[in-house]
Amino acid sequence: MSHMVYGCVMTVDKSHVLRTAATLLTRKATTSLDEIAKVAGISRATLHRHFAGRDALIKALEELGITRFEAALDAAAIDEGDATGALRRLITHIEPEAALLAFLTTENQLFVGELHAGWDRLDERMNSLFRRGQESGEFRVDLTAAWCTEALYGLVGAAAWAVHAGRIAPRDTEKMIAELLLGGVRRSMEQ
Amino acid sequence: MSHMVYGCVMTVDKSHVLRTAATLLTRKATTSLDEIAKVAGISRATLHRHFAGRDALIKALEELGITRFEAALDAAAIDEGDATGALRRLITHIEPEAALLAFLTTENQLFVGELHAGWDRLDERMNSLFRRGQESGEFRVDLTAAWCTEALYGLVGAAAWAVHAGRIAPRDTEKMIAELLLGGVRRSMEQ
DNA sequence: CCGTGATGAGACATCAATGTCTCATATGGT
DNA sequence: ACCATATGAGACATTGATGTCTCATCACGG
């Protein structure tokens, strides 16, 4: 019985399904599995074959988001160079996953039970980046690292929503997030 | 068991019920009316007497949020004085309504159909505040007013969540939002 | 003391979402 | 050509939320 070889016959792109689910669930948290399957272009039966149920789908969404976020942190090499540059690189790598991240940070339903252990690790890496910037003198110290982390999450979500609403161009999101987070809206006196 | 310490026992405090609903629905968008009623301290029958159904409850939530937001804009007198001060005052007045606002900005379900006309008015007032700051030279012009508005919404939501998660103290939210939005995390050279 | 009105408790039917099943079809590999 | 696997379509029962109803209770005012 040496069958069960994975990887070639799988015509369903789980990542695509999950992204579709993230988009729909962000817009309407009560979206039915029927609609998710329909928009993803698969039947409800197939959706159910890949994800046992709604909870499993949400769980997979969480897993994917954490994985992508972690990958973005790695790709941005946030521990190298100055914190400002590291933060810019991070935003660049996070932006493509904005919709997914926005879903995870707003769907607090995930945290009613136990929260995924991966989040602790991500939060810690984020916090350490801001702390590093504070210690190097790049970042102000009157804003806690924890708040800066939460603010980044919030801004990423706001940007995703603004793009969806057509208020800002997709190509501008990266700059908008980075500039606002780093410099704020106030015109600097030095300029 | 008839308790409830209101002045008059025969009238349910709709505002209290709505705030409870906002809190619960923010944490879990699929919270049942049963649980909302229970946490609000009323029976499901009474909840249904005041709000015809889930949609009506959401609608009332939207109305309340818009009303409170509009009141905050008025109370802050955002058209008077410099834009920076106006923005600080606005944040001060908005902060108590953070949970409610956070719900409205994340519950995009509201916008699948027609979006409430009140939002246009609110967005316009917010945008004009940021435009005013740009024209007076206080705010930078490379960040659009629309984005600044969305960013404020996002930061208010992030702050509400951070407080709920115990990451920042309630008394600090005002400062955290204002300082980050105005000045960003980067240490200013002028200091 | 009694009546009006709001509420609490619960029964009941309904509906939508969900989970599970079967069967037919399509695809890819052997 | 044959077989294994994935998929699509749909039937079916179940579950939970919801809307509606009735009745008992409690508070307040006349």
mmCIF file of C-alpha atoms in Angstrom, chain A residues 44-181:
data_model
loop_
_atom_site.group_PDB
_atom_site.id
_atom_site.type_symbol
_atom_site.label_atom_id
_atom_site.label_comp_id
_atom_site.label_asym_id
_atom_site.label_seq_id
_atom_site.Cartn_x
_atom_site.Cartn_y
_atom_site.Cartn_z
ATOM 1 C CA ARG A 44 -18.904 22.986 -0.799
ATOM 2 C CA ALA A 45 -18.109 19.265 -0.679
ATOM 3 C CA THR A 46 -14.534 19.893 -1.733
ATOM 4 C CA LEU A 47 -14.181 22.745 0.693
ATOM 5 C CA HIS A 48 -15.328 20.418 3.411
ATOM 6 C CA ARG A 49 -12.868 17.758 2.259
ATOM 7 C CA HIS A 50 -9.975 20.144 2.773
ATOM 8 C CA PHE A 51 -11.236 21.858 5.897
ATOM 9 C CA ALA A 52 -13.336 19.771 8.243
ATOM 10 C CA GLY A 53 -15.530 22.715 9.152
ATOM 11 C CA ARG A 54 -15.700 26.380 9.854
ATOM 12 C CA ASP A 55 -13.433 26.136 12.864
ATOM 13 C CA ALA A 56 -10.852 24.180 10.920
ATOM 14 C CA LEU A 57 -10.959 26.780 8.164
ATOM 15 C CA ILE A 58 -10.393 29.602 10.605
ATOM 16 C CA LYS A 59 -7.616 27.620 12.224
ATOM 17 C CA ALA A 60 -5.930 27.067 8.870
ATOM 18 C CA LEU A 61 -6.315 30.759 8.184
ATOM 19 C CA GLU A 62 -4.553 31.496 11.418
ATOM 20 C CA GLU A 63 -1.774 29.062 10.594
ATOM 21 C CA LEU A 64 -1.255 30.561 7.166
ATOM 22 C CA GLY A 65 -1.216 34.069 8.500
ATOM 23 C CA ILE A 66 1.307 33.247 11.168
ATOM 24 C CA THR A 67 3.483 31.434 8.677
ATOM 25 C CA ARG A 68 3.392 34.328 6.211
ATOM 26 C CA PHE A 69 4.043 36.865 8.903
ATOM 27 C CA GLU A 70 6.964 34.889 10.186
ATOM 28 C CA ALA A 71 8.285 34.570 6.663
ATOM 29 C CA ALA A 72 7.987 38.326 6.205
ATOM 30 C CA LEU A 73 9.959 38.904 9.384
ATOM 31 C CA ASP A 74 12.652 36.569 8.121
ATOM 32 C CA ALA A 75 12.735 38.009 4.618
ATOM 33 C CA ALA A 76 12.989 41.527 5.982
ATOM 34 C CA ALA A 77 15.936 40.541 8.153
ATOM 35 C CA ILE A 78 14.613 42.783 10.876
ATOM 36 C CA ASP A 79 17.628 42.225 13.086
ATOM 37 C CA GLU A 80 20.057 43.685 10.593
ATOM 38 C CA GLY A 81 20.969 47.290 9.949
ATOM 39 C CA ASP A 82 19.194 50.209 11.552
ATOM 40 C CA ALA A 83 15.732 49.709 12.997
ATOM 41 C CA THR A 84 14.210 52.280 10.678
ATOM 42 C CA GLY A 85 15.346 50.451 7.591
ATOM 43 C CA ALA A 86 14.334 47.140 9.117
ATOM 44 C CA LEU A 87 10.854 48.473 9.767
ATOM 45 C CA ARG A 88 10.569 49.734 6.201
ATOM 46 C CA ARG A 89 11.647 46.374 4.839
ATOM 47 C CA LEU A 90 9.200 44.614 7.111
ATOM 48 C CA ILE A 91 6.314 46.721 5.870
ATOM 49 C CA THR A 92 7.349 45.995 2.307
ATOM 50 C CA HIS A 93 7.206 42.284 2.953
ATOM 51 C CA ILE A 94 4.036 42.436 5.020
ATOM 52 C CA GLU A 95 2.004 44.502 2.614
ATOM 53 C CA PRO A 96 1.150 41.641 0.210
ATOM 54 C CA GLU A 97 -0.340 39.779 3.169
ATOM 55 C CA ALA A 98 -2.262 42.786 4.422
ATOM 56 C CA ALA A 99 -5.701 41.282 3.806
ATOM 57 C CA LEU A 100 -4.792 38.095 5.632
ATOM 58 C CA LEU A 101 -3.205 39.942 8.511
ATOM 59 C CA ALA A 102 -6.126 42.319 8.746
ATOM 60 C CA PHE A 103 -8.460 39.392 9.143
ATOM 61 C CA LEU A 104 -6.398 37.794 11.874
ATOM 62 C CA THR A 105 -6.051 40.980 13.892
ATOM 63 C CA THR A 106 -9.742 41.873 13.699
ATOM 64 C CA GLU A 107 -11.185 38.401 14.064
ATOM 65 C CA ASN A 108 -10.791 38.354 17.793
ATOM 66 C CA GLN A 109 -12.952 35.294 17.876
ATOM 67 C CA LEU A 110 -9.699 33.404 17.572
ATOM 68 C CA PHE A 111 -8.634 34.546 20.974
ATOM 69 C CA VAL A 112 -11.676 33.550 22.976
ATOM 70 C CA GLY A 113 -10.127 30.184 23.612
ATOM 71 C CA GLU A 114 -6.403 29.778 23.776
ATOM 72 C CA LEU A 115 -4.457 31.965 21.436
ATOM 73 C CA HIS A 116 -2.046 30.406 19.043
ATOM 74 C CA ALA A 117 1.434 30.065 20.471
ATOM 75 C CA GLY A 118 2.839 31.499 17.255
ATOM 76 C CA TRP A 119 1.443 34.892 18.120
ATOM 77 C CA ASP A 120 3.614 35.178 21.191
ATOM 78 C CA ARG A 121 6.673 34.594 19.095
ATOM 79 C CA LEU A 122 5.595 37.117 16.486
ATOM 80 C CA ASP A 123 4.739 39.733 19.067
ATOM 81 C CA GLU A 124 8.069 39.229 20.725
ATOM 82 C CA ARG A 125 9.962 39.665 17.480
ATOM 83 C CA MET A 126 7.983 42.797 16.705
ATOM 84 C CA ASN A 127 8.509 44.214 20.153
ATOM 85 C CA SER A 128 12.216 43.520 20.031
ATOM 86 C CA LEU A 129 12.468 45.437 16.769
ATOM 87 C CA PHE A 130 10.911 48.510 18.325
ATOM 88 C CA ARG A 131 12.971 48.122 21.476
ATOM 89 C CA ARG A 132 16.108 47.924 19.376
ATOM 90 C CA GLY A 133 15.136 51.152 17.684
ATOM 91 C CA GLN A 134 14.575 52.770 21.043
ATOM 92 C CA GLU A 135 17.915 51.633 22.393
ATOM 93 C CA SER A 136 19.748 52.851 19.319
ATOM 94 C CA GLY A 137 18.119 56.236 19.675
ATOM 95 C CA GLU A 138 16.179 55.981 16.434
ATOM 96 C CA PHE A 139 12.761 55.629 18.013
ATOM 97 C CA ARG A 140 11.182 57.632 20.767
ATOM 98 C CA VAL A 141 10.921 55.966 24.115
ATOM 99 C CA ASP A 142 7.657 57.503 25.281
ATOM 100 C CA LEU A 143 5.726 55.159 23.018
ATOM 101 C CA THR A 144 6.018 51.619 24.280
ATOM 102 C CA ALA A 145 7.178 48.890 21.960
ATOM 103 C CA ALA A 146 3.967 46.975 22.616
ATOM 104 C CA TRP A 147 1.892 49.909 21.467
ATOM 105 C CA CYS A 148 4.015 50.423 18.364
ATOM 106 C CA THR A 149 3.431 46.782 17.494
ATOM 107 C CA GLU A 150 -0.311 47.088 17.902
ATOM 108 C CA ALA A 151 -0.267 50.320 15.941
ATOM 109 C CA LEU A 152 1.465 48.626 13.040
ATOM 110 C CA TYR A 153 -1.194 45.920 13.015
ATOM 111 C CA GLY A 154 -3.880 48.570 13.056
ATOM 112 C CA LEU A 155 -2.326 50.548 10.254
ATOM 113 C CA VAL A 156 -1.884 47.488 8.086
ATOM 114 C CA GLY A 157 -5.535 46.688 8.569
ATOM 115 C CA ALA A 158 -6.565 50.278 7.892
ATOM 116 C CA ALA A 159 -4.530 50.289 4.714
ATOM 117 C CA ALA A 160 -6.078 47.041 3.524
ATOM 118 C CA TRP A 161 -9.506 48.483 4.127
ATOM 119 C CA ALA A 162 -8.663 51.808 2.499
ATOM 120 C CA VAL A 163 -7.456 50.011 -0.603
ATOM 121 C CA HIS A 164 -10.564 47.880 -0.685
ATOM 122 C CA ALA A 165 -12.701 51.001 -0.376
ATOM 123 C CA GLY A 166 -10.730 52.654 -3.159
ATOM 124 C CA ARG A 167 -9.452 55.440 -0.970
ATOM 125 C CA ILE A 168 -5.773 54.822 -1.563
ATOM 126 C CA ALA A 169 -3.956 53.164 -4.455
ATOM 127 C CA PRO A 170 -2.526 49.688 -3.815
ATOM 128 C CA ARG A 171 0.910 50.858 -4.892
ATOM 129 C CA ASP A 172 0.883 53.562 -2.228
ATOM 130 C CA THR A 173 0.036 51.406 0.771
ATOM 131 C CA GLU A 174 3.626 50.569 1.535
ATOM 132 C CA LYS A 175 4.654 54.203 1.666
ATOM 133 C CA MET A 176 1.530 55.315 3.504
ATOM 134 C CA ILE A 177 2.007 52.806 6.287
ATOM 135 C CA ALA A 178 5.714 53.359 6.650
ATOM 136 C CA GLU A 179 5.608 57.145 6.524
ATOM 137 C CA LEU A 180 2.757 57.462 8.956
ATOM 138 C CA LEU A 181 4.168 54.952 11.389
#
